[in-house]
Amino acid sequence: TCFGIKKGEAVPVFKTLPGQKIARLELGGALNTPQEKIFVATGSEVRGFTKRGKQFLSFETNLTESIKAMHISGADLFLCASYIYNHYCDCKDQNYYLSGDKINDVLCLPVDKVNCITPVLACQDRVLRVLQGSDLLYEVEVPGPPTVLALNNGNGGDSGEEIVYGTSDGKLGLTQITGSKPVSKWEIGNEKKRGGILCIDSFDILGDGVKELLVGRDDGVLEIYNFESADDPVLRYDHALSESIASIQGGCVGKDGYDEILASTYSGKLHIIYSLNVAYGDVIKMKQAMNELEHLQIKVLQEREKYQQSSQSSTAVSSVPAFSVNDKFTLNKDDASYSLILEVQTAIDNVLVQSDVPIDLLDVDKNSAVVSFSSCDSEPNSNFLLATYRCQANTTRLELKVRSIEGQYGTLQAYVTPRIQPKTCQVHQYQIKPLSLHQRTHSIDHDRPMNTLTLKGQFSFAEIHSWVVFCLPEVPEKTPAGESITFYFQNTFLGTQLESTYRKGEGCFKSDNISTISILKDVLSKEATKRKINLNISYDINEESVRHTLKLIHPKLEYQQLLAKKVHLIDALRELQVHEGNVDFLLPKYRSILEEADQLLEEYKRQPAHLERLYGMITDLFIDKFKFKGTNVKTKVPLLLEILDGCDEDGLIAFFEAAA
């Protein structure tokens, strides 16, 4: 549907007939002319419309997958499915590229500025791939999985080579795509722990002659960055909407000369944010909005009454209402937890979360739902968690955080029930993988002491790749091109690393953490046994790696033990404060605990069972070290726990070395 604004009201200009879901919409036209032609991608087809609604193009690409990303530049059409990139000129096939991981977005540098066609792919494996024809020119490493690309200033900057990217973990950056290598200009982290970036635009909304950066996030936050003095953008304004922002654009919408920001959200709502410098017709707009709201409320009441009457009728037929759920299950590097985001186009009544593996539910500041836990039988039914989130009225988006234990794998299920009649529910499943806290990284430190696990056997490249996909997150499901592949990972909780290299008939896994090697050995053996494949397993254990891993864990252990001690003292110190009325007699360290009590309690609440997790990891490390030597040391675990309570690093290392 195309809308125009007349006398402050949205008026439809034209509508197309209902059809397949529209995956992408882009504006295009001849180079250096107004971009007034509308192009939409549905399934594997691209259609073009004039601004009056007349269809002038219907191009069936014959792609085997649906189109996920599209970019138009003059007569050039750039299309991407999940892994495939295609370039067409005047609807004739020009170039093709098969990506190593999923493609999230595509862009082409402005041809009139750089004088050549330079497509850029935003890929899930934290890389921007710059192409030349059908070949890869080079890769640009970025700090997170890039979800959206935009030309800086809307035109690629002075050189036409500058691209702004946004990532799924909320980071923003600008890089210059030169003919030989990338040049990183600036990068903004996600200090406020906001949602992933879904859309970017450049527009001078402040009227200062410099285009601002407009950013829309999946938690509904709209941000405006401007370039005050330095080259790095500064957050000037932000505004929270109730649902994820699918698209954002700056321009004159209602009246010439008055700038606005238009944002569309997941449920199909359009939000107009007026210019930050001027406002026009505020009173008229307010009255129009109030009248419209009153009219809608009356209409809703009439429809409710009509439904109540039909539901009590003996002849009425009840059907299950369809609803879609926009969900995302991602690993957060900062706190080694998984975020589960569920978004529905109507209000959510409740969400039931069930898991067949032990996981911790963590507190989320944005979550206003009331959570209640049900007792469950973990032994016979493998049911370790049963929790219900009851949402407040008009909640359409729910964010949960969970932390898993490496080595224990299974399924997390979310039963989503919206506030619609008759009551209906959708079940969504999320895999907790054996090495669930590992995250893909671009490189690792090869100087660390590494343990090696080597597998050999009669298995294909596709089979061993499917085992790696089963074990580790962020590995593309599609078997990589070529004869072999290497992936690097980092443990987000401990900072240990893993190098995974494999080909047909052989796999080699290196890690500075023995427990990682032990988990891989157990899981890969089990997967091979299921397929009746004999494996020849060999391993090389580096004794120095145990000391190295303990040195990585110990500072975290020390900090958590100190935090736990401080939290346990707070109640007693507060009681003293109430009785004495004055705490000047206390030692400075106890006074500081009282002063920081709220922050300490908040931090402790955000990380339940953190200390127990660290104890568990050290215990697993101890057992795994001697398991590879063929020794069972489980009887010595109580003694290990006593030493852990003492929190002495040297004593702990000495115990590991002496317990043979």
XYZ file of C-alpha atoms in Angstrom:
660
model
C 0.000 0.000 0.000
C 1.267 3.481 -0.915
C 0.065 6.395 1.259
C 0.053 10.126 0.684
C -0.592 12.847 3.280
C -3.422 15.290 2.561
C -4.592 17.867 5.114
C -2.673 16.029 7.818
C -4.312 12.652 7.156
C -2.910 9.507 5.513
C -4.703 8.803 2.233
C -4.049 5.615 0.188
C -2.571 6.407 -3.261
C -2.748 2.830 -4.539
C -2.920 -0.781 -3.316
C -1.681 -3.951 -4.992
C -3.595 -7.221 -4.863
C -2.781 -9.561 -1.946
C -0.009 -12.062 -2.653
C 3.144 -13.544 -1.157
C 4.846 -11.838 1.777
C 6.980 -8.852 0.703
C 10.548 -9.501 1.864
C 12.151 -6.219 0.726
C 11.064 -2.852 -0.690
C 13.528 -0.469 -2.383
C 13.250 2.747 -4.375
C 15.087 3.009 -7.688
C 15.337 4.817 -10.983
C 17.910 6.025 -13.497
C 21.176 7.266 -11.963
C 21.268 10.985 -10.999
C 17.470 11.270 -11.219
C 14.820 11.184 -8.434
C 14.450 7.595 -7.184
C 10.681 7.322 -7.649
C 10.179 3.766 -8.866
C 9.098 1.178 -6.300
C 10.628 -2.311 -6.374
C 9.388 -5.158 -4.165
C 10.798 -8.674 -3.699
C 8.340 -11.500 -3.014
C 9.533 -15.115 -2.995
C 11.894 -15.343 -5.981
C 10.169 -12.560 -7.977
C 10.917 -8.819 -8.240
C 8.122 -6.456 -9.263
C 8.350 -2.762 -10.156
C 5.669 -0.046 -9.818
C 5.499 3.623 -10.731
C 4.621 6.123 -7.994
C 1.006 6.021 -9.258
C 0.799 2.240 -8.844
C 1.194 1.075 -12.440
C 3.212 -2.169 -12.654
C 6.015 -1.915 -15.229
C 8.182 -4.907 -14.206
C 7.640 -8.541 -13.272
C 10.960 -10.368 -13.126
C 11.033 -14.055 -12.115
C 14.621 -14.770 -11.040
C 14.149 -18.577 -10.798
C 16.223 -18.578 -7.588
C 15.847 -21.810 -5.610
C 15.491 -19.823 -2.333
C 13.377 -16.798 -1.446
C 14.957 -13.348 -1.781
C 16.161 -12.042 1.605
C 18.033 -8.856 0.603
C 17.856 -6.481 -2.377
C 19.617 -3.332 -3.627
C 18.896 -1.262 -6.745
C 21.393 1.002 -8.522
C 20.185 2.340 -11.886
C 19.745 -0.643 -14.215
C 21.644 -2.945 -11.802
C 19.725 -5.268 -9.495
C 21.524 -7.005 -6.600
C 19.681 -9.911 -4.946
C 20.613 -12.238 -2.108
C 18.990 -15.427 -0.846
C 20.315 -17.105 2.336
C 23.753 -17.988 0.874
C 23.545 -16.934 -2.809
C 24.272 -13.496 -4.315
C 23.134 -12.614 -7.856
C 23.754 -9.480 -9.898
C 21.473 -8.626 -12.825
C 21.733 -5.756 -15.309
C 18.521 -4.973 -17.230
C 17.193 -8.304 -15.866
C 20.080 -10.250 -17.430
C 22.272 -12.417 -15.201
C 25.750 -10.885 -14.745
C 27.492 -12.249 -11.641
C 27.025 -14.924 -8.990
C 28.679 -15.665 -5.644
C 28.178 -18.393 -3.019
C 28.816 -17.063 0.495
C 30.346 -19.120 3.320
C 27.640 -17.996 5.774
C 24.152 -16.461 5.679
C 23.803 -13.100 3.918
C 21.820 -10.519 5.938
C 22.061 -7.485 3.642
C 23.570 -6.270 0.359
C 24.714 -2.861 -0.861
C 26.596 -1.419 -3.847
C 28.893 1.602 -3.668
C 27.565 4.511 -5.806
C 28.714 3.833 -9.382
C 28.784 7.543 -10.310
C 31.420 8.150 -7.587
C 33.633 5.045 -7.604
C 33.266 4.346 -11.367
C 32.898 0.583 -10.894
C 30.350 -1.872 -9.516
C 31.442 -2.815 -5.974
C 28.834 -4.931 -4.111
C 29.222 -5.485 -0.346
C 27.575 -8.412 1.481
C 26.821 -8.338 5.229
C 27.346 -11.947 6.380
C 26.393 -13.686 9.628
C 29.990 -14.784 10.373
C 30.954 -11.204 11.429
C 32.333 -10.320 8.012
C 31.561 -7.840 5.214
C 32.468 -9.478 1.893
C 33.518 -7.058 -0.850
C 33.051 -8.480 -4.349
C 34.466 -7.749 -7.777
C 32.342 -9.397 -10.440
C 31.765 -12.966 -9.242
C 34.955 -13.034 -7.143
C 35.722 -12.109 -3.547
C 37.948 -9.007 -3.462
C 38.518 -9.057 0.316
C 36.778 -9.485 3.672
C 36.178 -6.829 6.337
C 36.076 -8.127 9.918
C 33.425 -6.391 12.065
C 32.743 -6.747 15.837
C 29.396 -8.563 15.517
C 27.108 -10.253 12.957
C 26.160 -7.370 10.602
C 22.405 -7.105 10.003
C 22.110 -3.877 7.989
C 24.243 -1.757 5.647
C 23.780 1.884 4.574
C 25.797 4.401 2.580
C 27.269 7.069 4.862
C 25.353 10.337 4.414
C 23.109 8.463 1.965
C 25.743 8.807 -0.774
C 28.847 7.027 0.584
C 30.498 10.257 1.807
C 32.821 12.445 -0.270
C 34.638 9.430 -1.742
C 31.505 7.291 -2.158
C 33.352 4.465 -0.384
C 32.011 4.863 3.179
C 29.579 2.274 4.538
C 27.760 2.336 7.894
C 26.910 -1.086 9.360
C 24.797 -2.185 12.311
C 25.161 -5.527 14.103
C 22.742 -7.931 15.784
C 24.438 -7.258 19.154
C 23.795 -3.506 18.893
C 27.126 -2.158 17.622
C 27.470 0.547 14.977
C 30.473 1.286 12.770
C 31.753 3.025 9.651
C 34.320 1.563 7.297
C 35.787 2.825 4.029
C 35.804 0.252 1.207
C 38.836 1.180 -0.909
C 39.996 -0.733 -3.995
C 42.624 -2.700 -2.058
C 41.793 -2.798 1.672
C 39.218 -1.569 4.208
C 39.843 1.463 6.431
C 37.916 1.493 9.732
C 36.781 5.048 10.575
C 34.832 4.677 13.832
C 33.009 2.119 15.920
C 30.389 2.546 18.672
C 29.878 -0.241 21.222
C 26.605 -1.109 22.921
C 27.340 0.130 26.438
C 23.641 0.555 27.318
C 22.910 -3.096 26.371
C 20.271 -2.083 23.852
C 18.813 -4.293 21.116
C 20.280 -5.270 17.766
C 20.244 -2.741 14.903
C 17.647 -3.389 12.188
C 17.660 -0.186 10.107
C 19.809 2.909 9.430
C 19.185 6.174 7.542
C 20.936 9.546 7.136
C 18.888 12.750 7.304
C 19.346 16.335 8.553
C 16.534 16.324 11.121
C 18.208 19.011 13.300
C 18.431 21.480 10.430
C 22.111 22.267 11.051
C 23.279 21.426 7.521
C 24.875 18.101 8.585
C 23.017 14.824 8.122
C 22.311 12.915 11.338
C 22.397 9.145 11.631
C 18.964 7.604 12.361
C 19.092 4.131 13.931
C 16.232 1.686 14.671
C 16.739 -1.243 17.054
C 14.914 -4.512 17.690
C 13.963 -3.458 21.240
C 12.012 -0.474 19.856
C 14.637 2.200 20.594
C 15.002 4.908 17.941
C 18.305 6.818 18.158
C 19.597 10.007 16.507
C 23.370 10.476 16.314
C 24.932 13.708 15.139
C 28.482 14.774 14.326
C 28.962 17.751 16.650
C 32.679 18.405 16.513
C 34.602 15.189 16.048
C 34.288 12.624 13.285
C 32.746 10.136 15.705
C 28.945 10.384 16.053
C 27.418 11.392 19.413
C 24.010 10.148 20.617
C 21.813 13.244 20.646
C 18.276 11.873 21.142
C 16.580 8.544 21.711
C 12.951 7.492 21.853
C 11.482 4.136 22.911
C 8.652 2.537 20.932
C 6.813 -0.531 22.199
C 7.981 -2.935 19.445
C 10.921 -3.545 17.124
C 11.576 -0.954 14.421
C 11.572 -2.611 10.986
C 12.346 0.481 8.903
C 13.274 4.139 9.421
C 13.361 7.125 7.060
C 13.754 10.884 7.387
C 11.989 13.375 5.092
C 9.078 15.749 4.529
C 5.949 13.671 5.063
C 3.093 15.929 6.169
C 3.999 19.413 4.924
C 6.757 20.939 2.802
C 9.519 22.546 4.826
C 8.789 20.549 8.006
C 11.045 17.564 8.558
C 9.908 14.331 10.184
C 11.135 10.821 10.923
C 8.939 7.936 9.808
C 9.395 4.572 11.557
C 7.481 1.358 10.850
C 7.304 -1.326 13.529
C 6.848 -5.113 13.580
C 3.038 -5.130 13.873
C 2.663 -2.774 10.866
C 2.240 0.507 12.747
C 3.704 3.717 11.307
C 5.103 6.263 13.773
C 5.813 9.863 12.753
C 8.249 11.794 14.928
C 8.109 15.521 14.252
C 11.085 17.747 13.603
C 13.118 18.404 16.721
C 13.339 22.139 15.939
C 9.809 23.040 14.826
C 6.264 21.809 15.346
C 3.259 22.614 13.184
C -0.456 22.168 13.584
C 0.088 20.555 16.992
C -3.402 21.398 18.304
C -5.127 20.256 15.082
C -3.100 17.031 15.023
C -3.880 16.372 18.680
C -7.634 16.831 18.063
C -7.476 14.590 14.987
C -5.651 11.930 16.995
C -8.173 12.144 19.865
C -11.138 11.886 17.485
C -9.532 8.940 15.701
C -8.803 7.198 19.010
C -12.390 7.723 20.203
C -13.730 6.328 16.918
C -11.465 3.272 17.184
C -12.492 2.609 20.815
C -16.188 2.633 19.819
C -15.436 0.316 16.904
C -13.533 -2.128 19.174
C -16.451 -2.242 21.654
C -18.922 -2.931 18.830
C -16.751 -5.748 17.446
C -16.330 -7.273 20.926
C -20.101 -7.301 21.462
C -20.586 -8.861 18.026
C -18.008 -11.574 18.849
C -19.601 -12.317 22.248
C -23.002 -12.785 20.596
C -21.604 -15.063 17.860
C -19.564 -17.137 20.361
C -22.759 -17.964 22.300
C -24.610 -18.910 19.126
C -25.211 -22.627 18.551
C -24.598 -22.284 14.805
C -21.338 -20.291 14.987
C -18.100 -22.076 14.012
C -14.957 -21.278 15.999
C -11.603 -21.296 14.169
C -8.073 -21.154 15.580
C -6.714 -17.654 14.943
C -3.329 -17.491 13.200
C -0.590 -15.283 14.622
C 3.107 -14.929 13.882
C 5.929 -14.768 16.428
C 9.121 -12.836 15.710
C 11.758 -14.612 17.821
C 15.520 -14.367 18.318
C 17.806 -16.578 20.436
C 21.333 -15.142 20.621
C 24.435 -15.469 22.789
C 25.603 -12.281 24.550
C 29.374 -11.992 24.775
C 29.317 -9.521 27.698
C 27.694 -11.788 30.296
C 27.862 -15.235 28.595
C 24.073 -15.576 28.584
C 21.458 -16.239 25.911
C 18.768 -13.640 25.120
C 15.414 -15.018 24.028
C 13.277 -12.289 22.473
C 9.650 -13.060 21.608
C 7.514 -10.508 19.769
C 3.884 -10.943 18.742
C 1.676 -8.610 16.684
C -0.967 -8.697 19.395
C -0.669 -8.496 23.208
C 0.981 -11.498 24.927
C -0.982 -13.115 27.763
C 1.676 -15.526 29.055
C 4.782 -17.454 28.036
C 5.615 -20.864 29.507
C 9.320 -21.792 29.364
C 10.381 -25.438 29.678
C 13.854 -26.966 29.441
C 15.156 -30.538 29.485
C 18.654 -29.350 30.535
C 19.736 -27.383 33.637
C 19.710 -23.629 32.875
C 19.537 -20.459 34.990
C 16.955 -17.761 34.312
C 18.545 -14.313 34.724
C 16.866 -10.981 35.510
C 16.151 -8.584 32.637
C 15.592 -4.902 33.472
C 13.171 -4.353 30.553
C 11.028 -7.329 31.574
C 7.938 -6.293 33.561
C 6.271 -9.739 33.420
C 5.574 -11.662 36.645
C 7.464 -14.960 36.711
C 6.436 -18.037 38.687
C 8.284 -21.345 38.889
C 6.644 -24.767 38.993
C 8.246 -27.805 40.578
C 9.311 -30.418 38.039
C 10.782 -33.933 38.044
C 14.283 -33.743 36.632
C 15.167 -37.427 36.909
C 12.559 -39.558 35.093
C 11.300 -36.898 32.642
C 14.461 -34.805 32.104
C 12.416 -31.726 32.976
C 14.721 -29.230 34.680
C 12.821 -25.962 34.291
C 9.181 -24.944 34.172
C 8.530 -21.195 34.477
C 5.563 -19.025 33.519
C 5.823 -15.352 32.583
C 2.497 -13.501 32.981
C 2.635 -10.312 30.954
C 1.050 -6.980 31.762
C -1.663 -5.560 29.499
C -0.572 -4.527 25.989
C 2.843 -6.227 26.242
C 3.779 -7.340 22.709
C 7.486 -8.008 23.316
C 9.115 -10.187 25.982
C 12.835 -10.592 26.600
C 14.264 -13.456 28.691
C 17.844 -14.300 29.610
C 19.164 -17.786 30.314
C 22.603 -19.213 31.059
C 23.439 -22.793 30.163
C 26.119 -25.229 31.385
C 28.600 -26.455 28.785
C 28.505 -30.213 28.304
C 24.767 -30.432 29.047
C 22.711 -30.099 25.896
C 19.068 -30.379 24.911
C 16.065 -28.204 24.055
C 14.515 -25.049 25.480
C 10.823 -24.654 24.603
C 8.690 -21.501 24.767
C 4.881 -21.807 24.690
C 3.548 -18.389 23.592
C -0.118 -17.571 24.334
C -1.428 -14.195 23.103
C -4.540 -12.364 24.373
C -6.872 -13.569 21.609
C -10.019 -15.661 21.642
C -10.334 -18.594 21.401
C -7.179 -19.260 23.426
C -4.406 -20.627 21.239
C -0.699 -21.262 21.755
C 2.445 -21.627 19.628
C 5.473 -23.691 20.632
C 8.979 -22.548 19.635
C 12.062 -24.704 20.224
C 15.673 -23.578 20.715
C 18.675 -25.908 20.802
C 21.094 -25.667 23.757
C 24.316 -26.997 22.203
C 27.091 -28.943 24.003
C 29.517 -26.001 23.695
C 26.763 -23.399 23.985
C 28.914 -20.624 25.510
C 31.366 -20.564 22.577
C 31.173 -17.729 20.061
C 32.776 -17.417 16.619
C 35.824 -15.153 16.470
C 38.140 -14.006 13.669
C 41.426 -15.213 15.207
C 42.922 -16.846 18.301
C 46.168 -16.657 20.282
C 48.329 -19.511 18.944
C 50.897 -19.045 21.742
C 48.609 -20.517 24.401
C 49.236 -24.109 25.604
C 46.836 -26.202 23.532
C 45.323 -29.673 23.923
C 44.597 -31.528 20.673
C 41.842 -33.993 19.754
C 42.183 -35.808 16.412
C 39.453 -37.894 14.755
C 39.935 -40.196 11.776
C 37.391 -42.439 10.131
C 35.176 -43.220 7.151
C 33.037 -40.075 7.327
C 32.277 -37.474 4.661
C 32.951 -33.725 4.874
C 29.179 -33.124 5.180
C 28.901 -35.633 8.071
C 31.662 -34.139 10.216
C 30.325 -30.641 9.437
C 26.880 -31.690 10.703
C 28.523 -32.907 13.954
C 30.272 -29.544 14.407
C 26.940 -27.744 13.764
C 25.373 -29.953 16.458
C 28.161 -29.117 18.970
C 28.795 -25.407 18.413
C 26.687 -22.282 17.856
C 27.146 -19.828 14.969
C 28.274 -22.488 12.472
C 26.440 -22.274 9.097
C 24.240 -25.313 8.453
C 25.281 -25.424 4.800
C 28.424 -27.528 4.200
C 31.277 -25.132 3.284
C 32.685 -25.053 -0.243
C 36.175 -26.532 -0.669
C 37.859 -29.590 0.792
C 38.506 -28.336 4.349
C 37.456 -25.563 6.716
C 38.783 -23.905 9.896
C 36.615 -22.150 12.486
C 37.819 -20.215 15.551
C 35.782 -19.874 18.750
C 36.093 -18.164 22.115
C 34.374 -19.193 25.351
C 32.375 -16.094 26.389
C 32.419 -17.093 30.078
C 36.088 -17.997 30.591
C 37.889 -16.551 27.573
C 39.391 -19.938 26.572
C 39.559 -20.687 22.841
C 38.958 -23.446 20.316
C 40.330 -24.084 16.841
C 38.322 -26.488 14.702
C 39.795 -27.795 11.410
C 38.243 -30.686 9.494
C 37.893 -32.339 6.098
C 36.638 -35.642 4.729
C 37.907 -38.480 6.952
C 39.762 -36.267 9.448
C 39.064 -33.650 12.105
C 41.436 -31.771 14.406
C 40.270 -29.734 17.427
C 42.624 -27.638 19.575
C 41.747 -25.864 22.822
C 43.522 -24.445 25.869
C 40.720 -25.905 28.026
C 40.778 -29.689 28.636
C 37.036 -29.665 29.444
C 36.228 -28.365 25.934
C 38.233 -31.251 24.411
C 36.514 -33.724 26.757
C 33.011 -32.513 25.778
C 33.887 -32.692 22.068
C 35.308 -36.199 22.437
C 32.161 -37.483 24.199
C 29.639 -35.815 21.869
C 31.429 -36.585 18.588
C 31.876 -40.236 19.637
C 28.149 -40.478 20.396
C 27.160 -38.865 17.052
C 29.483 -41.199 15.108
C 28.098 -44.240 16.972
C 24.528 -43.208 15.991
C 25.590 -43.358 12.338
C 27.545 -46.607 12.904
C 30.841 -44.965 11.921
C 34.058 -46.238 13.535
C 36.282 -43.425 14.800
C 39.987 -43.553 15.522
C 40.335 -41.000 18.342
C 43.698 -39.713 19.560
C 44.495 -36.825 21.875
C 47.528 -34.883 23.035
C 47.112 -33.279 26.468
C 49.299 -30.317 27.441
C 49.751 -30.268 31.247
C 50.550 -26.540 31.157
C 47.051 -25.814 29.806
C 45.477 -26.752 33.177
C 47.549 -24.139 35.028
C 46.730 -21.623 32.255
C 42.950 -22.286 32.516
C 43.027 -22.021 36.325
C 44.753 -18.645 36.019
C 41.915 -17.477 33.726
C 39.218 -18.725 36.121
C 40.767 -17.586 39.410
C 40.197 -13.791 39.152
C 36.499 -14.435 38.391
C 36.304 -16.891 41.306
C 37.945 -14.405 43.677
C 35.611 -11.586 42.606
C 32.452 -13.709 42.985
C 33.508 -15.022 46.408
C 34.169 -11.477 47.601
C 30.809 -10.323 46.202
C 29.001 -13.200 47.974
C 30.725 -12.359 51.291
C 29.779 -8.687 50.981
C 26.145 -9.517 50.169
C 25.910 -11.839 53.198
C 27.159 -9.029 55.442
C 24.654 -6.406 54.227
C 21.709 -7.457 56.461
C 23.866 -7.571 59.588
C 25.466 -4.189 58.827
C 22.063 -2.593 58.153
C 20.783 -3.929 61.469
C 23.777 -2.358 63.199
C 23.047 0.910 61.420
C 19.419 0.876 62.639
C 20.392 0.101 66.274
C 23.377 2.423 66.534
C 22.075 5.194 64.267
C 25.651 5.926 63.283
C 28.229 3.774 61.481
C 31.330 5.950 61.931
C 32.784 3.326 64.305
C 32.847 0.717 61.518
C 35.983 -0.002 59.517
C 36.092 1.795 56.115
C 35.623 -1.488 54.202
C 32.345 -2.173 56.067
C 31.140 1.404 55.568
C 31.780 1.059 51.821
C 29.686 -2.164 51.773
C 26.755 -0.228 53.275
C 27.190 2.642 50.819
C 27.274 0.260 47.833
C 24.642 -2.155 49.212
C 22.031 -1.542 46.503
C 24.536 -1.969 43.643
C 25.981 -5.118 45.261
C 22.530 -6.673 45.694
C 21.566 -5.748 42.126
C 24.729 -7.345 40.720
C 24.287 -10.470 42.847
C 20.644 -10.754 41.748
C 21.605 -10.436 38.070
C 24.036 -13.365 38.339
C 22.371 -16.176 40.299
C 24.433 -19.345 40.736
C 27.494 -17.603 39.210
C 29.782 -18.908 41.962
C 28.317 -22.425 41.686
C 28.997 -22.335 37.924
C 32.661 -21.482 38.541
C 32.951 -24.258 41.157
C 31.386 -26.653 38.627
C 33.844 -25.623 35.887
C 36.880 -26.114 38.146
C 35.514 -29.494 39.299
C 34.955 -30.567 35.660
C 38.480 -29.418 34.778
C 39.877 -31.514 37.642
C 37.909 -34.638 36.640
C 38.655 -34.195 32.899
C 42.401 -33.771 33.472
C 42.653 -37.174 35.114
C 40.026 -38.807 32.869
C 42.463 -38.528 29.955
C 45.051 -40.304 32.145
C 42.580 -43.078 32.924
C 42.250 -42.101 36.621
C 38.981 -41.590 38.481
C 39.390 -38.750 41.008
C 35.742 -38.151 41.932
C 36.457 -39.166 45.545
C 38.821 -36.182 45.847
C 36.197 -33.620 44.774
C 35.095 -32.770 48.406
C 38.736 -31.922 49.194
C 38.884 -29.721 46.072
C 35.766 -27.828 47.196
C 37.383 -27.121 50.576
C 40.399 -25.622 48.808
C 38.096 -23.546 46.582
C 36.461 -22.018 49.666
C 39.923 -20.854 50.716
C 40.377 -19.195 47.278
C 44.160 -19.620 47.134
C 45.403 -19.762 43.530
C 48.774 -21.366 44.305
C 47.146 -23.928 46.614
C 44.604 -24.779 43.921
C 47.278 -25.301 41.238
C 49.361 -27.378 43.686
C 46.310 -29.577 44.444
C 45.742 -30.203 40.709
C 49.382 -31.167 40.228
C 49.627 -33.361 43.336
C 46.342 -35.259 42.999
C 47.656 -37.900 40.594
